[in-house]
Coordinates of C-alpha atoms and ligand atoms in Angstrom, one line a residue:
Chain A
X9 CA -68.1 -213.6 22.6
X10 CA -70.7 -215.5 24.7
X11 CA -68.5 -218.5 25.4
X12 CA -65.7 -216.3 26.6
X13 CA -68.1 -214.5 28.9
X14 CA -69.0 -217.8 30.6
X15 CA -65.3 -218.7 30.8
X16 CA -64.5 -215.3 32.3
X17 CA -67.3 -215.7 34.9
X18 CA -66.0 -219.1 35.8
X19 CA -62.4 -217.6 36.1
X20 CA -63.8 -214.9 38.4
X21 CA -65.6 -217.4 40.7
X22 CA -62.7 -219.8 40.8
X23 CA -60.3 -217.0 41.5
X24 CA -62.4 -215.8 44.4
X25 CA -62.6 -219.3 45.9
X26 CA -58.8 -219.6 45.6
X27 CA -58.3 -216.5 47.7
X28 CA -61.2 -217.1 50.0
X29 CA -59.3 -216.0 53.1
X30 CA -58.7 -212.4 52.1
X31 CA -61.9 -212.3 50.1
X32 CA -63.9 -213.2 53.2
X33 CA -62.1 -210.4 55.0
X34 CA -63.0 -207.9 52.3
X35 CA -66.6 -209.1 52.3
X36 CA -66.9 -208.8 56.1
X37 CA -65.5 -205.3 55.9
X38 CA -68.1 -204.3 53.3
X39 CA -70.8 -205.9 55.3
X40 CA -69.9 -204.1 58.5
X41 CA -69.5 -200.7 56.7
X42 CA -72.8 -201.1 55.0
X43 CA -74.7 -202.2 58.1
X44 CA -73.4 -199.1 59.9
X45 CA -74.3 -196.9 56.9
X46 CA -77.7 -198.6 56.8
X47 CA -78.3 -198.0 60.5
X48 CA -77.5 -194.3 60.2
X49 CA -79.7 -194.1 57.2
X50 CA -82.6 -195.7 59.1
X51 CA -82.2 -193.5 62.1
X52 CA -82.1 -190.4 59.8
X53 CA -85.2 -191.6 58.0
X54 CA -87.0 -192.0 61.3
X55 CA -85.9 -188.5 62.5
X56 CA -87.0 -187.1 59.2
X57 CA -90.4 -188.7 59.5
X58 CA -90.7 -187.3 63.0
X59 CA -89.8 -183.9 61.8
X60 CA -92.2 -184.1 58.9
X61 CA -95.0 -184.9 61.4
X62 CA -94.0 -181.9 63.5
X63 CA -94.0 -179.7 60.5
X64 CA -97.5 -180.8 59.5
X65 CA -98.8 -179.3 62.8
X66 CA -97.6 -175.9 61.8
X67 CA -100.5 -173.4 61.5
X68 CA -100.5 -169.9 60.3
X69 CA -103.0 -167.8 62.1
X70 CA -104.5 -164.7 60.6
X71 CA -106.4 -162.5 63.1
X72 CA -109.4 -160.6 61.9
X73 CA -110.2 -157.0 63.0
X74 CA -113.4 -156.8 65.1
X75 CA -114.7 -154.2 62.7
X76 CA -114.8 -156.6 59.7
X77 CA -118.3 -157.5 58.7
X78 CA -119.4 -160.9 57.4
X79 CA -119.0 -159.9 53.8
X80 CA -115.4 -158.7 54.3
X81 CA -114.5 -161.8 56.3
X82 CA -115.9 -164.0 53.4
X83 CA -113.9 -162.0 50.8
X84 CA -110.7 -162.5 52.8
X85 CA -111.4 -166.2 53.2
X86 CA -111.8 -166.5 49.4
X87 CA -108.6 -164.7 48.8
X88 CA -106.8 -167.0 51.1
X89 CA -108.3 -170.2 49.6
X90 CA -107.2 -169.0 46.2
X91 CA -103.6 -169.3 47.3
X92 CA -101.8 -172.4 45.9
X93 CA -99.8 -172.5 49.1
X94 CA -102.7 -173.1 51.5
X95 CA -104.3 -176.5 51.8
X96 CA -107.2 -175.7 54.2
X97 CA -108.6 -172.9 56.2
X98 CA -110.5 -173.1 59.5
X99 CA -112.5 -170.1 60.8
X100 CA -112.3 -169.4 64.6
X101 CA -115.0 -167.0 65.7
X102 CA -114.6 -164.8 68.8
X103 CA -116.9 -167.1 70.7
X104 CA -114.8 -170.2 69.8
X105 CA -111.7 -168.3 70.8
X106 CA -113.2 -167.7 74.2
X107 CA -114.1 -171.3 74.6
X108 CA -110.6 -172.4 73.7
X109 CA -109.2 -169.9 76.1
X110 CA -111.4 -171.1 78.9
X111 CA -110.3 -174.7 78.1
X112 CA -106.7 -173.7 78.4
X113 CA -107.1 -171.7 81.6
X114 CA -109.4 -174.2 83.3
X115 CA -107.1 -174.6 86.2
X116 CA -107.2 -170.9 87.0
X117 CA -109.8 -170.0 89.5
X118 CA -110.4 -166.5 88.2
X119 CA -112.3 -166.1 85.0
X120 CA -110.5 -163.1 83.5
X121 CA -113.0 -162.7 80.8
X122 CA -115.9 -162.5 83.3
X123 CA -113.9 -159.8 85.1
X124 CA -113.2 -157.9 82.0
X125 CA -116.8 -157.8 81.0
X126 CA -116.2 -157.9 77.2
X127 CA -114.6 -160.4 74.7
X128 CA -111.1 -159.1 73.7
X129 CA -110.2 -162.1 71.7
X130 CA -110.3 -161.6 67.9
X131 CA -111.8 -164.0 65.4
X132 CA -109.2 -165.7 63.2
X133 CA -108.5 -167.9 60.3
X134 CA -106.2 -170.9 60.9
X135 CA -104.3 -171.8 57.7
X136 CA -102.8 -175.2 57.0
X137 CA -100.0 -174.8 54.3
X138 CA -99.6 -177.5 51.7
X139 CA -96.6 -179.8 52.2
X140 CA -94.4 -178.1 49.7
X141 CA -94.6 -174.8 51.6
X142 CA -93.7 -176.4 55.0
X143 CA -90.2 -174.8 55.0
X144 CA -88.9 -171.6 56.4
X145 CA -88.7 -170.2 52.9
X146 CA -92.1 -171.5 52.0
X147 CA -93.8 -169.9 55.1
X148 CA -92.1 -166.6 54.4
X149 CA -93.6 -166.7 51.0
X150 CA -97.0 -167.4 52.4
X151 CA -96.7 -164.4 54.8
X152 CA -95.9 -162.2 51.8
X153 CA -98.9 -163.5 49.9
X154 CA -101.2 -162.9 52.9
X155 CA -99.9 -159.4 53.4
X156 CA -100.9 -158.6 49.9
X157 CA -104.5 -159.4 50.7
X158 CA -106.7 -156.4 51.5
X159 CA -107.5 -156.4 55.2
X160 CA -104.5 -158.4 56.4
X161 CA -101.6 -156.6 58.0
X162 CA -98.2 -157.9 59.0
X163 CA -99.2 -157.8 62.7
X164 CA -102.3 -159.9 62.1
X165 CA -100.2 -162.9 61.0
X166 CA -98.9 -165.3 63.7
X167 CA -97.1 -168.6 63.6
X168 CA -94.4 -170.6 65.4
X169 CA -91.5 -168.7 63.9
X170 CA -88.7 -170.9 65.4
X171 CA -90.0 -174.3 64.6
X172 CA -89.1 -174.7 61.0
X173 CA -85.6 -173.1 61.1
X174 CA -84.8 -175.3 64.1
X175 CA -85.9 -178.5 62.5
X176 CA -84.1 -177.7 59.3
X177 CA -80.8 -176.9 60.9
X178 CA -80.9 -180.0 63.1
X179 CA -81.7 -182.2 60.1
X180 CA -78.9 -180.6 58.2
X181 CA -76.4 -181.4 60.9
X182 CA -77.7 -185.0 61.1
X183 CA -77.4 -185.5 57.3
X184 CA -73.9 -184.0 57.3
X185 CA -72.9 -186.5 60.0
X186 CA -74.4 -189.3 57.9
X187 CA -72.5 -188.2 54.9
X188 CA -69.1 -187.9 56.7
X189 CA -69.5 -191.3 58.3
X190 CA -70.7 -192.9 55.1
X191 CA -67.8 -191.5 53.1
X192 CA -65.2 -192.6 55.7
X193 CA -66.7 -196.2 55.8
X194 CA -66.9 -196.4 52.1
X195 CA -63.3 -195.3 51.6
X196 CA -62.2 -197.9 54.2
X197 CA -64.1 -200.7 52.5
X198 CA -62.9 -199.6 49.1
X199 CA -59.2 -199.7 50.2
X200 CA -59.7 -203.2 51.6
X201 CA -61.3 -204.6 48.5
X202 CA -58.7 -202.9 46.4
X203 CA -55.9 -204.4 48.5
X204 CA -57.5 -207.8 48.2
X205 CA -57.6 -207.6 44.5
X206 CA -54.0 -206.3 44.5
X207 CA -52.9 -209.4 46.4
X208 CA -54.7 -211.6 43.9
X209 CA -53.0 -209.7 41.0
X210 CA -49.5 -209.9 42.6
X211 CA -49.8 -213.6 43.4
X212 CA -50.8 -214.3 39.8
X213 CA -48.4 -211.9 38.1
X214 CA -46.4 -214.5 36.2
X215 CA -49.6 -216.3 35.2
X216 CA -51.2 -213.0 33.9
X217 CA -48.0 -212.2 31.9
X218 CA -48.1 -215.7 30.3
X219 CA -51.8 -215.2 29.5
X220 CA -51.0 -212.0 27.6
X221 CA -48.0 -213.7 25.8
X222 CA -50.3 -216.3 24.4
X223 CA -52.7 -213.7 23.0
X224 CA -55.1 -212.6 25.9
X225 CA -56.1 -209.0 25.6
X226 CA -55.8 -206.8 28.8
X227 CA -59.6 -206.8 29.1
X228 CA -59.6 -210.6 29.1
X229 CA -57.2 -210.8 32.1
X230 CA -58.9 -207.9 33.9
X231 CA -62.5 -209.2 33.6
X232 CA -62.1 -211.9 36.2
X233 CA -60.8 -209.3 38.6
X234 CA -63.8 -207.1 38.0
X235 CA -66.0 -210.1 38.5
X236 CA -64.3 -210.9 41.8
X237 CA -64.7 -207.3 43.0
X238 CA -68.3 -207.3 42.0
X239 CA -68.9 -210.6 43.8
X240 CA -67.2 -209.4 47.0
X241 CA -69.4 -206.3 46.9
X242 CA -72.6 -208.1 46.0
X243 CA -72.1 -210.7 48.8
X244 CA -71.2 -208.0 51.3
X245 CA -74.3 -206.0 50.3
X246 CA -76.6 -209.0 50.5
X247 CA -75.2 -209.9 54.0
X248 CA -75.6 -206.3 55.1
X249 CA -79.2 -206.1 53.9
X250 CA -80.1 -209.3 55.7
X251 CA -78.5 -208.1 58.9
X252 CA -80.2 -204.7 58.7
X253 CA -83.6 -206.5 58.1
X254 CA -83.1 -208.6 61.2
X255 CA -81.9 -205.6 63.3
X256 CA -85.0 -203.5 62.3
X257 CA -87.3 -206.5 63.0
X258 CA -85.7 -206.8 66.4
X259 CA -85.9 -203.0 67.0
X260 CA -89.6 -203.0 66.0
X261 CA -90.4 -205.3 69.0
X262 CA -88.9 -202.7 71.4
X263 CA -90.0 -199.6 69.5
X264 CA -93.3 -200.3 67.8
X265 CA -93.4 -196.7 66.5
X266 CA -90.3 -197.1 64.4
X267 CA -90.8 -196.4 60.7
X268 CA -90.8 -199.5 58.7
X269 CA -87.8 -199.4 56.3
X270 CA -88.8 -199.7 52.7
X271 CA -87.2 -202.1 50.3
X272 CA -85.4 -199.0 48.9
X273 CA -82.9 -199.0 51.8
X274 CA -82.0 -202.7 51.3
X275 CA -81.7 -202.1 47.6
X276 CA -79.5 -199.1 48.2
X277 CA -77.3 -201.1 50.5
X278 CA -76.8 -203.9 47.9
X279 CA -76.1 -201.4 45.1
X280 CA -73.6 -199.6 47.3
X281 CA -71.9 -202.9 48.0
X282 CA -71.6 -203.7 44.3
X283 CA -70.3 -200.2 43.6
X284 CA -67.7 -200.6 46.4
X285 CA -66.6 -204.0 45.2
X286 CA -66.4 -202.9 41.6
X287 CA -64.5 -199.7 42.1
X288 CA -62.2 -201.4 44.6
X289 CA -61.1 -203.9 41.9
X290 CA -61.0 -201.1 39.3
X291 CA -58.5 -199.1 41.3
X292 CA -56.4 -202.2 41.9
X293 CA -56.5 -203.2 38.2
X294 CA -55.7 -199.7 37.1
X295 CA -52.6 -199.5 39.3
X296 CA -51.2 -203.1 39.2
X297 CA -52.2 -204.6 35.9
Chain B
X220 CA -43.8 -219.8 0.2
X221 CA -44.6 -216.4 1.5
X222 CA -41.5 -214.4 2.0
X223 CA -40.7 -212.4 5.2
X224 CA -43.3 -214.0 7.5
X225 CA -40.7 -212.9 10.1
X226 CA -38.3 -210.1 9.3
X227 CA -35.8 -208.7 11.8
X228 CA -33.7 -205.9 10.4
X229 CA -30.6 -204.4 12.2
X230 CA -32.3 -204.9 15.6
X231 CA -30.8 -203.8 18.8
X232 CA -32.4 -204.4 22.2
X233 CA -30.6 -203.8 25.5
X234 CA -31.8 -204.9 28.9
X235 CA -31.3 -202.4 31.8
X236 CA -28.1 -204.3 32.8
X237 CA -26.5 -203.7 29.4
X238 CA -26.9 -207.3 28.0
X239 CA -29.2 -208.1 25.1
X240 CA -28.9 -207.8 21.4
X241 CA -26.5 -205.7 19.4
X242 CA -27.2 -206.4 15.8
X243 CA -29.7 -209.0 14.6
X244 CA -30.9 -209.8 11.1
X245 CA -33.2 -212.7 10.6
X246 CA -35.8 -213.7 8.0
X247 CA -38.1 -216.6 8.1
X248 CA -40.4 -217.3 5.1
X249 CA -43.9 -218.8 5.5
X250 CA -43.7 -222.6 6.0
X251 CA -40.0 -222.6 6.5
X252 CA -38.1 -224.4 9.3
X253 CA -35.1 -222.5 10.6
X254 CA -32.7 -223.2 13.5
X255 CA -31.4 -220.3 15.6
X256 CA -28.2 -221.6 17.1
X257 CA -25.9 -220.1 19.7
X258 CA -24.3 -220.8 23.0
X259 CA -25.9 -219.9 26.3
X260 CA -26.4 -216.2 26.8
X261 CA -25.9 -215.5 23.1
X262 CA -29.4 -213.9 22.9
X263 CA -31.6 -216.6 21.3
X264 CA -34.5 -216.2 23.8
X265 CA -34.3 -212.4 23.4
X266 CA -34.6 -212.7 19.6
X267 CA -37.8 -214.7 20.2
X268 CA -39.1 -212.1 22.6
X269 CA -38.7 -209.5 19.9
X270 CA -40.8 -211.7 17.6
X271 CA -43.6 -212.1 20.1
X272 CA -43.1 -208.5 21.0
X273 CA -42.6 -208.9 24.7
X274 CA -39.6 -206.6 24.0
X275 CA -39.5 -204.0 21.3
X276 CA -36.2 -203.1 19.6
X277 CA -34.3 -199.9 20.6
X278 CA -33.1 -199.7 17.0
X279 CA -34.0 -201.5 13.8
X280 CA -37.4 -203.2 13.5
X281 CA -39.3 -206.5 13.5
X282 CA -42.0 -207.4 11.1
X283 CA -44.4 -210.3 12.0
X284 CA -46.8 -211.2 9.2
X285 CA -47.0 -207.6 8.2
X286 CA -47.1 -206.1 11.7
X287 CA -44.2 -203.8 12.1
X288 CA -42.7 -203.2 15.6
X289 CA -42.0 -199.6 14.9
X290 CA -45.6 -198.8 14.1
X291 CA -47.7 -201.2 16.1
X292 CA -49.9 -200.1 19.0
X293 CA -50.2 -201.9 22.3
X294 CA -53.8 -202.9 21.5
X295 CA -52.8 -204.8 18.4
X296 CA -50.1 -206.9 20.0
X297 CA -52.4 -209.6 21.4
X298 CA -53.7 -210.2 17.9
X299 CA -50.2 -210.6 16.5
X300 CA -49.5 -213.1 19.2
X301 CA -52.5 -215.2 18.3
X302 CA -50.8 -216.0 15.0
X303 CA -47.9 -217.4 16.9
X304 CA -47.4 -220.6 18.8
X305 CA -44.7 -220.1 21.5
X306 CA -42.9 -222.9 23.3
X307 CA -41.2 -221.1 26.2
X308 CA -37.8 -222.2 27.4
X309 CA -39.3 -222.5 30.9
X310 CA -42.6 -223.8 29.6
X311 CA -44.7 -221.2 31.4
X312 CA -47.6 -223.6 32.0
X313 CA -50.5 -222.2 34.0
X314 CA -50.1 -223.8 37.5
X315 CA -53.7 -223.1 38.5
X316 CA -55.4 -225.4 36.0
X317 CA -55.1 -228.8 34.5
X318 CA -53.3 -229.6 31.2
X319 CA -56.5 -229.6 29.1
X320 CA -57.3 -226.0 30.3
X321 CA -53.7 -225.0 29.8
X322 CA -54.0 -225.9 26.1
X323 CA -57.6 -224.7 25.7
X324 CA -56.7 -221.2 27.1
X325 CA -55.2 -220.2 23.8
X326 CA -58.5 -220.9 22.1
X327 CA -60.6 -219.3 24.8
X328 CA -59.0 -215.9 24.4
X329 CA -60.1 -215.9 20.8
X330 CA -63.7 -216.5 21.8
X331 CA -63.9 -219.8 19.9
X332 CA -66.9 -222.0 20.3
X333 CA -66.7 -224.6 23.2
X334 CA -67.2 -227.5 20.7
X335 CA -64.3 -226.3 18.6
X336 CA -62.2 -225.7 21.7
X337 CA -62.7 -229.3 22.9
X338 CA -62.1 -230.8 19.5
X339 CA -58.9 -228.8 18.8
X340 CA -57.5 -229.3 22.4
X341 CA -58.0 -233.0 22.3
X342 CA -56.4 -233.2 18.9
X343 CA -53.3 -231.2 20.1
X344 CA -53.0 -233.4 23.2
X345 CA -53.2 -236.5 21.1
X346 CA -50.5 -235.1 18.8
X347 CA -48.0 -234.8 21.6
X348 CA -49.1 -238.0 23.2
X349 CA -50.6 -236.5 26.4
X350 CA -54.3 -237.5 26.0
X351 CA -54.2 -239.6 29.1
X352 CA -52.8 -236.8 31.3
X353 CA -55.2 -234.1 30.3
X354 CA -56.8 -233.9 33.7
X355 CA -53.5 -233.6 35.6
X356 CA -52.1 -230.4 36.9
X357 CA -48.9 -229.1 35.3
X358 CA -46.9 -229.6 38.5
X359 CA -47.9 -233.3 38.6
X360 CA -46.2 -234.0 35.2
X361 CA -42.5 -235.0 34.5
X362 CA -40.2 -232.5 32.8
X363 CA -40.7 -234.2 29.4
X364 CA -44.4 -234.3 29.8
X365 CA -44.5 -230.6 30.7
X366 CA -42.4 -229.9 27.6
X367 CA -45.0 -231.7 25.5
X368 CA -47.9 -229.9 27.2
X369 CA -46.1 -226.6 26.3
X370 CA -45.9 -227.8 22.7
X371 CA -49.6 -228.8 22.6
X372 CA -50.5 -225.3 23.8
X373 CA -48.3 -223.8 21.1
X374 CA -49.7 -225.8 18.2
X375 CA -53.4 -226.0 19.2
X376 CA -54.5 -223.0 17.2
X377 CA -52.6 -224.0 14.0
X378 CA -50.3 -221.0 14.2
X379 CA -48.6 -219.3 11.2
X380 CA -45.3 -219.5 13.1
X381 CA -44.1 -221.8 15.8
X382 CA -41.4 -220.3 18.1
X383 CA -39.6 -223.1 20.0
X384 CA -37.1 -222.1 22.6
X385 CA -34.8 -225.1 23.4
X386 CA -37.6 -227.6 23.2
X387 CA -35.2 -230.5 23.5
X388 CA -33.0 -229.3 26.3
X389 CA -32.8 -231.7 29.3
X390 CA -34.5 -234.5 27.5
X391 CA -33.1 -237.9 26.7
X392 CA -32.2 -238.5 23.0
X393 CA -35.3 -240.7 22.3
X394 CA -37.7 -238.0 23.7
X395 CA -35.8 -235.3 21.8
X396 CA -36.3 -237.1 18.6
X397 CA -40.0 -237.4 19.4
X398 CA -40.2 -233.7 20.0
X399 CA -38.4 -232.9 16.8
X400 CA -40.9 -235.1 15.0
X401 CA -43.8 -233.2 16.4
X402 CA -42.3 -229.9 15.2
X403 CA -41.6 -231.5 11.8
X404 CA -45.3 -232.6 11.5
X405 CA -46.4 -229.1 12.4
X406 CA -44.1 -227.7 9.8
X407 CA -45.5 -230.2 7.2
X408 CA -49.0 -228.8 7.9
X409 CA -47.7 -225.4 6.8
X410 CA -46.5 -223.8 10.0
X411 CA -43.2 -222.0 9.9
X412 CA -40.9 -223.1 12.7
X413 CA -38.1 -221.1 14.3
X414 CA -36.3 -223.2 16.9
X415 CA -33.7 -221.8 19.2
X416 CA -31.1 -224.3 20.4
X417 CA -27.5 -224.5 21.7
X418 CA -27.2 -228.1 20.3
X419 CA -24.7 -227.6 17.5
X420 CA -24.5 -231.3 16.9
X421 CA -28.2 -231.5 16.1
X422 CA -27.9 -228.5 13.8
X423 CA -24.9 -229.9 11.9
X424 CA -26.6 -233.1 11.0
X425 CA -29.7 -231.4 9.9
X426 CA -30.5 -230.3 6.3
X427 CA -32.5 -227.2 7.6
X428 CA -31.4 -223.6 7.3
X429 CA -29.4 -222.4 10.3
X430 CA -28.9 -218.9 11.6
X431 CA -26.1 -218.5 14.2
X432 CA -26.1 -215.9 16.9
X433 CA -23.1 -214.9 19.1
X434 CA -22.9 -212.2 21.7
X435 CA -26.1 -210.6 20.6
X436 CA -25.1 -210.6 16.9
X437 CA -26.4 -212.8 14.2
X438 CA -23.7 -214.1 11.8
X439 CA -24.1 -213.3 8.2
Ligands
ATP580 N1 -34.8 -210.0 31.7 C1 -33.5 -209.8 31.6 N2 -32.9 -208.7 32.2 C2 -31.6 -208.5 32.0 N3 -30.8 -209.2 31.3 C3 -31.3 -210.3 30.7 C4 -32.7 -210.6 30.8 N4 -32.9 -211.7 30.0 C5 -31.7 -212.1 29.5 N5 -30.7 -211.2 29.9 C6 -29.3 -211.2 29.4 O1 -29.3 -211.1 28.0 C7 -28.4 -211.9 27.4 C8 -29.1 -212.8 26.4 O2 -30.0 -213.7 27.1 P1 -30.9 -214.8 26.4 O3 -31.8 -215.3 27.4 O4 -31.5 -214.2 25.1 O5 -29.8 -215.9 26.0 P2 -30.1 -217.3 25.3 O6 -29.3 -217.3 24.1 O7 -31.5 -217.6 25.3 O8 -29.4 -218.2 26.4 P3 -29.8 -219.7 26.9 O9 -29.3 -220.6 25.8 O10 -29.1 -219.9 28.2 O11 -31.2 -219.7 27.0 C9 -27.7 -212.7 28.5 O12 -26.5 -212.1 28.8 C10 -28.7 -212.6 29.7 O13 -28.0 -212.6 30.9
MG581 MG1 -32.7 -218.9 26.2

């Protein structure tokens, strides 16, 4: 079987060279589609990274009643730390709360606290959830867990309620747009590859019939077509990966903060190219051979 | 001699236009040399198509070395064809490769080793006297040379049966004799030969068995 494999590979290469005009067009189509898909992917990854950073800043604050003594405060802290969902806990005393307040209201001339004559700000714990719980569902779960702790009431728990749902819905929209654009581009590229292989098949119809008449199996005449589709996709994928690399290098000069794209994106682009080329020739072979 | 290497029984095969075969009976034993003679349009090429199973009969059946047209599956047909050597009336050479690769193709589909492919291909080309043209493309050969290339491709894998469709048509008498000699030598090596021809003269002077076909019917 090995010698035939070499022969079929050669047939595939030679066939591609023979139809280089239309093959080049198919390859360019694949390249352009994959570059666009890759760019959308890179933008999405960057937005996602940005969103992840925003999420990490989310704090859940638990206010402590002024009546709690040191012992009770310590017990609540232990309960909180025992939760799997919480990464770290900072204690903010009444005094620290005042200091923070003063810092934030520096520009005001009147010191309200001085006027008031007592410290109305409660002590609090600031909780930093672990990454897996940084979603609207995760935070809701944390709130439930906190409410179960003796000494914490629903009203004592505060966090930026809108942040997570907003980020999540925006990301969903962006991912949906990515998918729609990706599918449209892939279908377009697939049709072009398929059409290219169809033209090769039609121009070689008599040749292919003769091959079968002298004992070639269907697989034997189809294999070169698959190899051609594969090569078109592979070359398109490689070209797209190189272009994407150059584009991100260029963008990095202007936007130093841009997230470096991992090798994964380039690999994905090449694999996608191969899949496109292969399935393009598969549809053509299925219909015309 | 093995009987019934080819066996066609009461076969009927109609093309969409209504032409074709009405009633064909034909038997070729292993190692035999048989002429299939008939005027143009009688159905000779169609009989050969039944044997290499490009067409299947509408009625009756065809058996080729034990493979019966009424039972065979599509997947088995390539393997039946590998037992045959076919010299097509219009040659059907591959226009996209040279003569060596035209002949070698028959061996390549079988997955033969490159060394054997080279040896057998060179031998077949020598047999038909085309060794010096092996690197030429088919379209660069004369009609007689193309005919010989087609024969080389048909005999390269030492087929059980050689199907020759008008292999001497349009050739001068000297070349025709050369071609008949090539077929005789293949026959002497044990290959059964079925040669379609409209050349009654040739057939009348030959001592070989003759089957006549007229208007899609073989004569008893
Ligand atoms: N593919 C086809 N479609 C429709 N009709 C066909 C086809 N091939 C052959 N025929 C018809 O079938 C009949 C037999 O044709 P066939 O080619 O078998 O004749 P033949 O004996 O080989 O003739 P020749 O000596 O001219 O080669 C003819 O009437 C021909 O017109
Ligand atoms: Mg004919």
